[in-house]
Amino acid sequence: MMRFPSLLLIAGCLSGLPTLSAQAQQQLSLPAMSPAVHLRQAFSTSYIDLNYSRPSKRGREVFGKLEPYGKVWRTGANSSTRIKFGEEVKLAGQVVPAGTYALFTIPDPKEWTVILNKDTSQWGAYDYKPQLDLLRVKVKPTALAAPVETFALTLENLQPEAADLVMRWDKVQLSVPITADADARVMTQIQEAMKTDKKPYFAAAQYYYSTDKDLGQAVKWMDEAIKQEPKSYYFYYWKAKMLQKAKRNAEATAASKQSLELVKAEKSAPLQEEYVRLNQQLMAELAKK
């Protein structure tokens, strides 16, 4: 007589078969519904990093419905949005030490709340803890004429010591000012570097020139740079530019002529044509004064 195996025996046999676990399945590369973005922007003397995911509108009413008013929002999709500052900055006037923070917001028809929170490990805002907030600032939203389909965070209106963190989605735009004190950092760097054996004469002189500091000191540093590289046509050119800005036109003309002679003599100069043109232009400007 044929005997059928017990249910326990069948279960035991089946347990040895391959399973459709996540590890056993073939992995697929699928388009992300909310693509991740990593943006690094040079800013001041360091950088700002943004890590976030970009949800799309897809016919939905976003603020007030998909993202309710008065509730903390991750400011994107998936993991909480993270922003990293490479140096101390100010966000809407409030001091933010260098470091990484979660960026949350509370949408509101008239005035949003922008939050920097110290917990950067969260998925969404489900475990948001207000006691870990570094700061909160109020920002008035701007209405856009046309809806923006995909959420975007950008850094705009870049200047050496200022930028705007801009959020756009649907018909809402939010802009938060970021400022830094780059000048104090650079001046400290220059002071310390001038105590070393490798003094950055050219870079320091250019910084003084570009920020309208002591042009007499800038010219002295250019003279030191020229002593180290007496055939440097661009050193002479930049000395001429600094002398021009200091209204020492006769000296500026002499320095520009020296630059022109050097660049013409160095026939293999990679920027020969450019510096011939720049010096001719500079001397024409000086001749009019």
mmCIF file of C-alpha atoms in Angstrom:
data_model
loop_
_atom_site.group_PDB
_atom_site.id
_atom_site.type_symbol
_atom_site.label_atom_id
_atom_site.label_comp_id
_atom_site.label_asym_id
_atom_site.label_seq_id
_atom_site.Cartn_x
_atom_site.Cartn_y
_atom_site.Cartn_z
ATOM 1 C CA MET A 1 0.000 0.000 0.000
ATOM 2 C CA MET A 2 1.318 3.434 -0.971
ATOM 3 C CA ARG A 3 1.825 5.696 1.958
ATOM 4 C CA PHE A 4 1.557 9.508 1.636
ATOM 5 C CA PRO A 5 4.084 11.642 3.505
ATOM 6 C CA SER A 6 2.807 13.570 6.434
ATOM 7 C CA LEU A 7 2.210 17.303 6.235
ATOM 8 C CA LEU A 8 5.231 17.849 8.458
ATOM 9 C CA LEU A 9 7.463 15.937 6.024
ATOM 10 C CA ILE A 10 6.135 17.962 3.086
ATOM 11 C CA ALA A 11 6.770 21.213 4.943
ATOM 12 C CA GLY A 12 10.287 20.109 5.709
ATOM 13 C CA CYS A 13 10.996 19.317 2.058
ATOM 14 C CA LEU A 14 9.610 22.625 0.878
ATOM 15 C CA SER A 15 11.742 24.550 3.348
ATOM 16 C CA GLY A 16 14.822 23.424 1.463
ATOM 17 C CA LEU A 17 13.678 24.978 -1.821
ATOM 18 C CA PRO A 18 15.055 28.357 -2.995
ATOM 19 C CA THR A 19 13.051 31.296 -1.661
ATOM 20 C CA LEU A 20 12.180 34.552 -3.356
ATOM 21 C CA SER A 21 13.941 36.656 -0.745
ATOM 22 C CA ALA A 22 15.280 40.114 -1.535
ATOM 23 C CA GLN A 23 18.782 38.631 -1.684
ATOM 24 C CA ALA A 24 17.790 35.939 -4.204
ATOM 25 C CA GLN A 25 15.893 38.212 -6.596
ATOM 26 C CA GLN A 26 17.532 39.892 -9.552
ATOM 27 C CA GLN A 27 18.104 43.552 -8.770
ATOM 28 C CA LEU A 28 16.582 46.017 -11.229
ATOM 29 C CA SER A 29 17.653 49.554 -12.026
ATOM 30 C CA LEU A 30 14.413 51.484 -12.022
ATOM 31 C CA PRO A 31 13.775 55.211 -12.448
ATOM 32 C CA ALA A 32 13.424 56.849 -9.038
ATOM 33 C CA MET A 33 10.099 58.495 -8.338
ATOM 34 C CA SER A 34 11.951 61.150 -6.323
ATOM 35 C CA PRO A 35 15.534 61.291 -7.664
ATOM 36 C CA ALA A 36 18.317 62.022 -5.199
ATOM 37 C CA VAL A 37 20.538 65.071 -5.657
ATOM 38 C CA HIS A 38 23.951 65.929 -4.239
ATOM 39 C CA LEU A 39 24.978 69.511 -4.880
ATOM 40 C CA ARG A 40 28.259 71.043 -3.721
ATOM 41 C CA GLN A 41 28.738 74.757 -4.192
ATOM 42 C CA ALA A 42 31.990 76.607 -3.476
ATOM 43 C CA PHE A 43 31.089 79.439 -1.111
ATOM 44 C CA SER A 44 33.138 81.994 0.818
ATOM 45 C CA THR A 45 36.362 80.184 1.803
ATOM 46 C CA SER A 46 34.791 76.700 1.804
ATOM 47 C CA TYR A 47 31.528 75.217 0.465
ATOM 48 C CA ILE A 48 27.859 74.378 1.004
ATOM 49 C CA ASP A 49 26.608 70.808 0.418
ATOM 50 C CA LEU A 50 22.976 69.884 -0.264
ATOM 51 C CA ASN A 51 21.634 66.302 -0.205
ATOM 52 C CA TYR A 52 17.939 65.847 -0.937
ATOM 53 C CA SER A 53 15.394 63.990 -3.053
ATOM 54 C CA ARG A 54 13.104 65.654 -5.626
ATOM 55 C CA PRO A 55 9.420 64.708 -5.573
ATOM 56 C CA SER A 56 7.173 65.773 -8.465
ATOM 57 C CA LYS A 57 3.724 67.340 -8.421
ATOM 58 C CA ARG A 58 2.053 64.780 -10.752
ATOM 59 C CA GLY A 59 -1.247 66.619 -10.856
ATOM 60 C CA ARG A 60 -1.536 66.879 -7.094
ATOM 61 C CA GLU A 61 -2.217 69.971 -5.005
ATOM 62 C CA VAL A 62 0.983 70.217 -3.004
ATOM 63 C CA PHE A 63 0.887 72.725 -0.154
ATOM 64 C CA GLY A 64 -2.132 72.508 2.082
ATOM 65 C CA LYS A 65 -2.999 69.011 0.794
ATOM 66 C CA LEU A 66 -0.039 66.724 -0.041
ATOM 67 C CA GLU A 67 2.117 68.653 2.435
ATOM 68 C CA PRO A 68 -0.251 70.012 5.120
ATOM 69 C CA TYR A 69 0.087 73.501 6.503
ATOM 70 C CA GLY A 70 1.350 73.727 10.061
ATOM 71 C CA LYS A 71 3.188 70.376 10.055
ATOM 72 C CA VAL A 72 6.934 69.709 9.887
ATOM 73 C CA TRP A 73 8.005 68.669 6.383
ATOM 74 C CA ARG A 74 11.208 66.923 5.366
ATOM 75 C CA THR A 75 11.619 69.553 2.595
ATOM 76 C CA GLY A 76 11.893 66.994 -0.170
ATOM 77 C CA ALA A 77 11.278 63.245 -0.243
ATOM 78 C CA ASN A 78 12.664 60.068 1.338
ATOM 79 C CA SER A 79 15.384 60.838 3.900
ATOM 80 C CA SER A 80 15.355 64.252 5.508
ATOM 81 C CA THR A 81 17.137 66.920 3.489
ATOM 82 C CA ARG A 82 20.684 67.626 4.697
ATOM 83 C CA ILE A 83 22.703 70.809 4.356
ATOM 84 C CA LYS A 84 26.393 71.050 5.255
ATOM 85 C CA PHE A 85 28.382 74.245 5.786
ATOM 86 C CA GLY A 86 32.161 74.112 5.492
ATOM 87 C CA GLU A 87 32.554 77.126 7.769
ATOM 88 C CA GLU A 88 30.513 79.206 10.178
ATOM 89 C CA VAL A 89 27.794 81.154 8.376
ATOM 90 C CA LYS A 90 24.623 83.054 9.179
ATOM 91 C CA LEU A 91 21.235 81.810 7.993
ATOM 92 C CA ALA A 92 18.760 84.704 7.865
ATOM 93 C CA GLY A 93 21.010 86.487 10.369
ATOM 94 C CA GLN A 94 21.357 83.602 12.838
ATOM 95 C CA VAL A 95 24.771 82.021 13.465
ATOM 96 C CA VAL A 96 25.258 78.468 12.173
ATOM 97 C CA PRO A 97 28.503 76.665 13.136
ATOM 98 C CA ALA A 98 30.278 74.607 10.472
ATOM 99 C CA GLY A 99 28.673 71.162 10.224
ATOM 100 C CA THR A 100 25.803 69.125 8.785
ATOM 101 C CA TYR A 101 22.146 69.702 9.635
ATOM 102 C CA ALA A 102 18.734 68.363 8.690
ATOM 103 C CA LEU A 103 16.692 70.995 6.875
ATOM 104 C CA PHE A 104 13.021 70.964 7.813
ATOM 105 C CA THR A 105 10.259 73.427 7.038
ATOM 106 C CA ILE A 106 6.724 74.118 8.222
ATOM 107 C CA PRO A 107 4.609 75.297 5.273
ATOM 108 C CA ASP A 108 2.155 78.128 5.820
ATOM 109 C CA PRO A 109 0.156 80.277 3.396
ATOM 110 C CA LYS A 110 1.669 83.506 4.776
ATOM 111 C CA GLU A 111 4.907 82.678 6.620
ATOM 112 C CA TRP A 112 6.975 79.499 6.538
ATOM 113 C CA THR A 113 9.244 78.272 9.324
ATOM 114 C CA VAL A 114 12.702 77.089 8.242
ATOM 115 C CA ILE A 115 14.433 74.742 10.693
ATOM 116 C CA LEU A 116 17.975 73.454 11.058
ATOM 117 C CA ASN A 117 17.990 70.331 13.215
ATOM 118 C CA LYS A 118 20.994 68.443 14.581
ATOM 119 C CA ASP A 119 19.612 64.946 13.853
ATOM 120 C CA THR A 120 20.688 64.134 10.272
ATOM 121 C CA SER A 121 19.877 60.396 10.352
ATOM 122 C CA GLN A 122 16.112 60.597 9.973
ATOM 123 C CA TRP A 123 13.856 59.137 7.306
ATOM 124 C CA GLY A 124 11.376 61.868 6.570
ATOM 125 C CA ALA A 125 10.259 63.892 9.587
ATOM 126 C CA TYR A 126 8.601 61.060 11.504
ATOM 127 C CA ASP A 127 11.124 61.133 14.352
ATOM 128 C CA TYR A 128 11.637 64.894 14.317
ATOM 129 C CA LYS A 129 12.596 66.212 17.763
ATOM 130 C CA PRO A 130 12.223 69.978 18.241
ATOM 131 C CA GLN A 131 14.617 69.885 21.198
ATOM 132 C CA LEU A 132 17.396 69.137 18.676
ATOM 133 C CA ASP A 133 16.711 72.277 16.648
ATOM 134 C CA LEU A 134 19.717 74.517 16.142
ATOM 135 C CA LEU A 135 17.523 77.374 14.945
ATOM 136 C CA ARG A 136 14.220 78.406 13.433
ATOM 137 C CA VAL A 137 13.660 81.366 11.112
ATOM 138 C CA LYS A 138 10.506 82.805 9.582
ATOM 139 C CA VAL A 139 10.416 83.363 5.805
ATOM 140 C CA LYS A 140 7.609 84.803 3.699
ATOM 141 C CA PRO A 141 6.851 82.733 0.579
ATOM 142 C CA THR A 142 6.540 84.195 -2.911
ATOM 143 C CA ALA A 143 3.810 83.075 -5.304
ATOM 144 C CA LEU A 144 5.019 81.860 -8.709
ATOM 145 C CA ALA A 145 3.076 82.637 -11.860
ATOM 146 C CA ALA A 146 3.535 79.125 -13.259
ATOM 147 C CA PRO A 147 3.763 75.883 -11.258
ATOM 148 C CA VAL A 148 7.098 74.089 -10.896
ATOM 149 C CA GLU A 149 6.591 70.357 -11.509
ATOM 150 C CA THR A 150 9.619 68.983 -9.624
ATOM 151 C CA PHE A 151 10.773 70.190 -6.223
ATOM 152 C CA ALA A 152 14.122 71.995 -6.333
ATOM 153 C CA LEU A 153 16.593 73.420 -3.821
ATOM 154 C CA THR A 154 19.269 75.673 -5.301
ATOM 155 C CA LEU A 155 21.945 78.148 -4.220
ATOM 156 C CA GLU A 156 21.525 81.393 -6.127
ATOM 157 C CA ASN A 157 22.678 85.029 -6.250
ATOM 158 C CA LEU A 158 26.189 83.928 -5.328
ATOM 159 C CA GLN A 159 28.646 86.533 -4.078
ATOM 160 C CA PRO A 160 31.966 86.084 -2.236
ATOM 161 C CA GLU A 161 30.208 86.371 1.133
ATOM 162 C CA ALA A 162 26.518 85.851 0.363
ATOM 163 C CA ALA A 163 24.076 83.481 -1.332
ATOM 164 C CA ASP A 164 20.394 82.593 -1.257
ATOM 165 C CA LEU A 165 19.055 79.126 -0.496
ATOM 166 C CA VAL A 166 16.025 78.958 -2.806
ATOM 167 C CA MET A 167 13.206 76.394 -2.721
ATOM 168 C CA ARG A 168 10.660 76.076 -5.543
ATOM 169 C CA TRP A 169 7.745 73.699 -5.917
ATOM 170 C CA ASP A 170 4.276 74.032 -7.367
ATOM 171 C CA LYS A 171 3.522 77.777 -7.159
ATOM 172 C CA VAL A 172 5.620 78.513 -4.068
ATOM 173 C CA GLN A 173 9.112 79.975 -3.840
ATOM 174 C CA LEU A 174 11.086 80.436 -0.633
ATOM 175 C CA SER A 175 14.405 82.306 -0.396
ATOM 176 C CA VAL A 176 16.643 82.228 2.697
ATOM 177 C CA PRO A 177 19.775 84.439 2.828
ATOM 178 C CA ILE A 178 23.123 82.908 3.788
ATOM 179 C CA THR A 179 26.082 85.123 4.678
ATOM 180 C CA ALA A 180 29.686 84.496 5.702
ATOM 181 C CA ASP A 181 32.622 86.548 6.959
ATOM 182 C CA ALA A 182 35.181 85.496 4.369
ATOM 183 C CA ASP A 183 37.296 88.621 4.732
ATOM 184 C CA ALA A 184 38.169 87.950 8.362
ATOM 185 C CA ARG A 185 39.231 84.398 7.494
ATOM 186 C CA VAL A 186 41.318 85.454 4.511
ATOM 187 C CA MET A 187 43.045 88.236 6.447
ATOM 188 C CA THR A 188 43.932 85.756 9.194
ATOM 189 C CA GLN A 189 45.279 83.341 6.569
ATOM 190 C CA ILE A 190 47.430 86.083 5.022
ATOM 191 C CA GLN A 191 48.830 87.171 8.378
ATOM 192 C CA GLU A 192 49.767 83.604 9.288
ATOM 193 C CA ALA A 193 51.139 82.754 5.843
ATOM 194 C CA MET A 194 53.401 85.824 5.842
ATOM 195 C CA LYS A 195 55.156 84.379 8.881
ATOM 196 C CA THR A 196 56.250 81.309 6.909
ATOM 197 C CA ASP A 197 59.103 80.730 4.466
ATOM 198 C CA LYS A 198 56.686 80.395 1.538
ATOM 199 C CA LYS A 199 54.965 83.750 1.584
ATOM 200 C CA PRO A 200 52.017 84.029 -0.832
ATOM 201 C CA TYR A 201 52.962 87.463 -2.153
ATOM 202 C CA PHE A 202 51.006 87.301 -5.411
ATOM 203 C CA ALA A 203 47.794 85.842 -3.957
ATOM 204 C CA ALA A 204 47.833 88.293 -1.043
ATOM 205 C CA ALA A 205 48.432 91.248 -3.358
ATOM 206 C CA GLN A 206 45.576 90.183 -5.626
ATOM 207 C CA TYR A 207 43.238 89.876 -2.643
ATOM 208 C CA TYR A 208 44.131 93.378 -1.471
ATOM 209 C CA TYR A 209 43.558 94.656 -5.018
ATOM 210 C CA SER A 210 40.170 92.966 -5.432
ATOM 211 C CA THR A 211 38.872 94.062 -2.003
ATOM 212 C CA ASP A 212 40.155 97.671 -2.133
ATOM 213 C CA LYS A 213 42.569 97.289 0.737
ATOM 214 C CA ASP A 214 46.024 98.890 1.122
ATOM 215 C CA LEU A 215 47.261 99.187 -2.483
ATOM 216 C CA GLY A 216 50.683 100.370 -1.326
ATOM 217 C CA GLN A 217 51.120 97.073 0.528
ATOM 218 C CA ALA A 218 49.804 95.170 -2.485
ATOM 219 C CA VAL A 219 52.439 96.779 -4.742
ATOM 220 C CA LYS A 220 55.191 95.957 -2.218
ATOM 221 C CA TRP A 221 54.107 92.320 -2.244
ATOM 222 C CA MET A 222 54.138 92.339 -6.055
ATOM 223 C CA ASP A 223 57.722 93.640 -5.940
ATOM 224 C CA GLU A 224 58.642 90.702 -3.702
ATOM 225 C CA ALA A 225 56.930 88.279 -6.064
ATOM 226 C CA ILE A 226 58.831 89.790 -9.016
ATOM 227 C CA LYS A 227 62.128 89.351 -7.156
ATOM 228 C CA GLN A 228 61.369 85.632 -6.998
ATOM 229 C CA GLU A 229 60.295 85.445 -10.659
ATOM 230 C CA PRO A 230 61.849 88.431 -12.477
ATOM 231 C CA LYS A 231 60.701 87.228 -15.917
ATOM 232 C CA SER A 232 57.066 86.812 -14.960
ATOM 233 C CA TYR A 233 55.069 88.924 -17.426
ATOM 234 C CA TYR A 234 51.825 88.425 -15.526
ATOM 235 C CA PHE A 235 53.399 89.635 -12.266
ATOM 236 C CA TYR A 236 54.387 92.882 -13.996
ATOM 237 C CA TYR A 237 50.936 93.164 -15.559
ATOM 238 C CA TRP A 238 49.179 92.810 -12.209
ATOM 239 C CA LYS A 239 51.596 95.253 -10.594
ATOM 240 C CA ALA A 240 50.606 97.709 -13.335
ATOM 241 C CA LYS A 241 46.912 97.133 -12.582
ATOM 242 C CA MET A 242 47.469 97.814 -8.888
ATOM 243 C CA LEU A 243 49.453 100.969 -9.638
ATOM 244 C CA GLN A 244 46.688 102.109 -11.977
ATOM 245 C CA LYS A 245 44.102 101.639 -9.222
ATOM 246 C CA ALA A 246 46.369 103.601 -6.857
ATOM 247 C CA LYS A 247 46.477 106.398 -9.506
ATOM 248 C CA ARG A 248 50.249 106.019 -9.939
ATOM 249 C CA ASN A 249 49.875 106.112 -13.701
ATOM 250 C CA ALA A 250 53.496 106.740 -14.727
ATOM 251 C CA GLU A 251 54.665 103.743 -12.694
ATOM 252 C CA ALA A 252 51.759 101.690 -14.011
ATOM 253 C CA THR A 253 52.728 102.466 -17.609
ATOM 254 C CA ALA A 254 56.349 101.455 -16.932
ATOM 255 C CA ALA A 255 55.261 98.152 -15.358
ATOM 256 C CA SER A 256 52.894 97.408 -18.240
ATOM 257 C CA LYS A 257 55.646 98.092 -20.808
ATOM 258 C CA GLN A 258 57.929 95.714 -18.920
ATOM 259 C CA SER A 259 55.204 93.060 -18.969
ATOM 260 C CA LEU A 260 54.716 93.521 -22.715
ATOM 261 C CA GLU A 261 58.446 93.185 -23.418
ATOM 262 C CA LEU A 262 58.673 90.016 -21.350
ATOM 263 C CA VAL A 263 55.643 88.344 -22.920
ATOM 264 C CA LYS A 264 56.878 89.126 -26.449
ATOM 265 C CA ALA A 265 60.325 87.748 -25.622
ATOM 266 C CA GLU A 266 58.830 84.502 -24.285
ATOM 267 C CA LYS A 267 57.538 83.125 -27.575
ATOM 268 C CA SER A 268 56.306 79.910 -26.005
ATOM 269 C CA ALA A 269 54.167 81.743 -23.432
ATOM 270 C CA PRO A 270 50.794 79.930 -23.294
ATOM 271 C CA LEU A 271 48.896 83.199 -22.818
ATOM 272 C CA GLN A 272 51.135 85.356 -24.991
ATOM 273 C CA GLU A 273 48.415 86.719 -27.270
ATOM 274 C CA GLU A 274 46.087 87.394 -24.340
ATOM 275 C CA TYR A 275 48.689 89.324 -22.328
ATOM 276 C CA VAL A 276 49.789 91.341 -25.353
ATOM 277 C CA ARG A 277 46.171 92.435 -25.745
ATOM 278 C CA LEU A 278 45.707 93.121 -22.023
ATOM 279 C CA ASN A 279 48.841 95.253 -21.783
ATOM 280 C CA GLN A 280 48.019 97.211 -24.924
ATOM 281 C CA GLN A 281 44.538 97.869 -23.553
ATOM 282 C CA LEU A 282 45.938 98.937 -20.179
ATOM 283 C CA MET A 283 48.468 101.321 -21.702
ATOM 284 C CA ALA A 284 45.740 102.856 -23.892
ATOM 285 C CA GLU A 285 43.680 103.502 -20.751
ATOM 286 C CA LEU A 286 46.643 105.036 -18.969
ATOM 287 C CA ALA A 287 47.470 107.269 -21.937
ATOM 288 C CA LYS A 288 44.008 108.905 -21.733
ATOM 289 C CA LYS A 289 44.561 110.083 -18.176
#
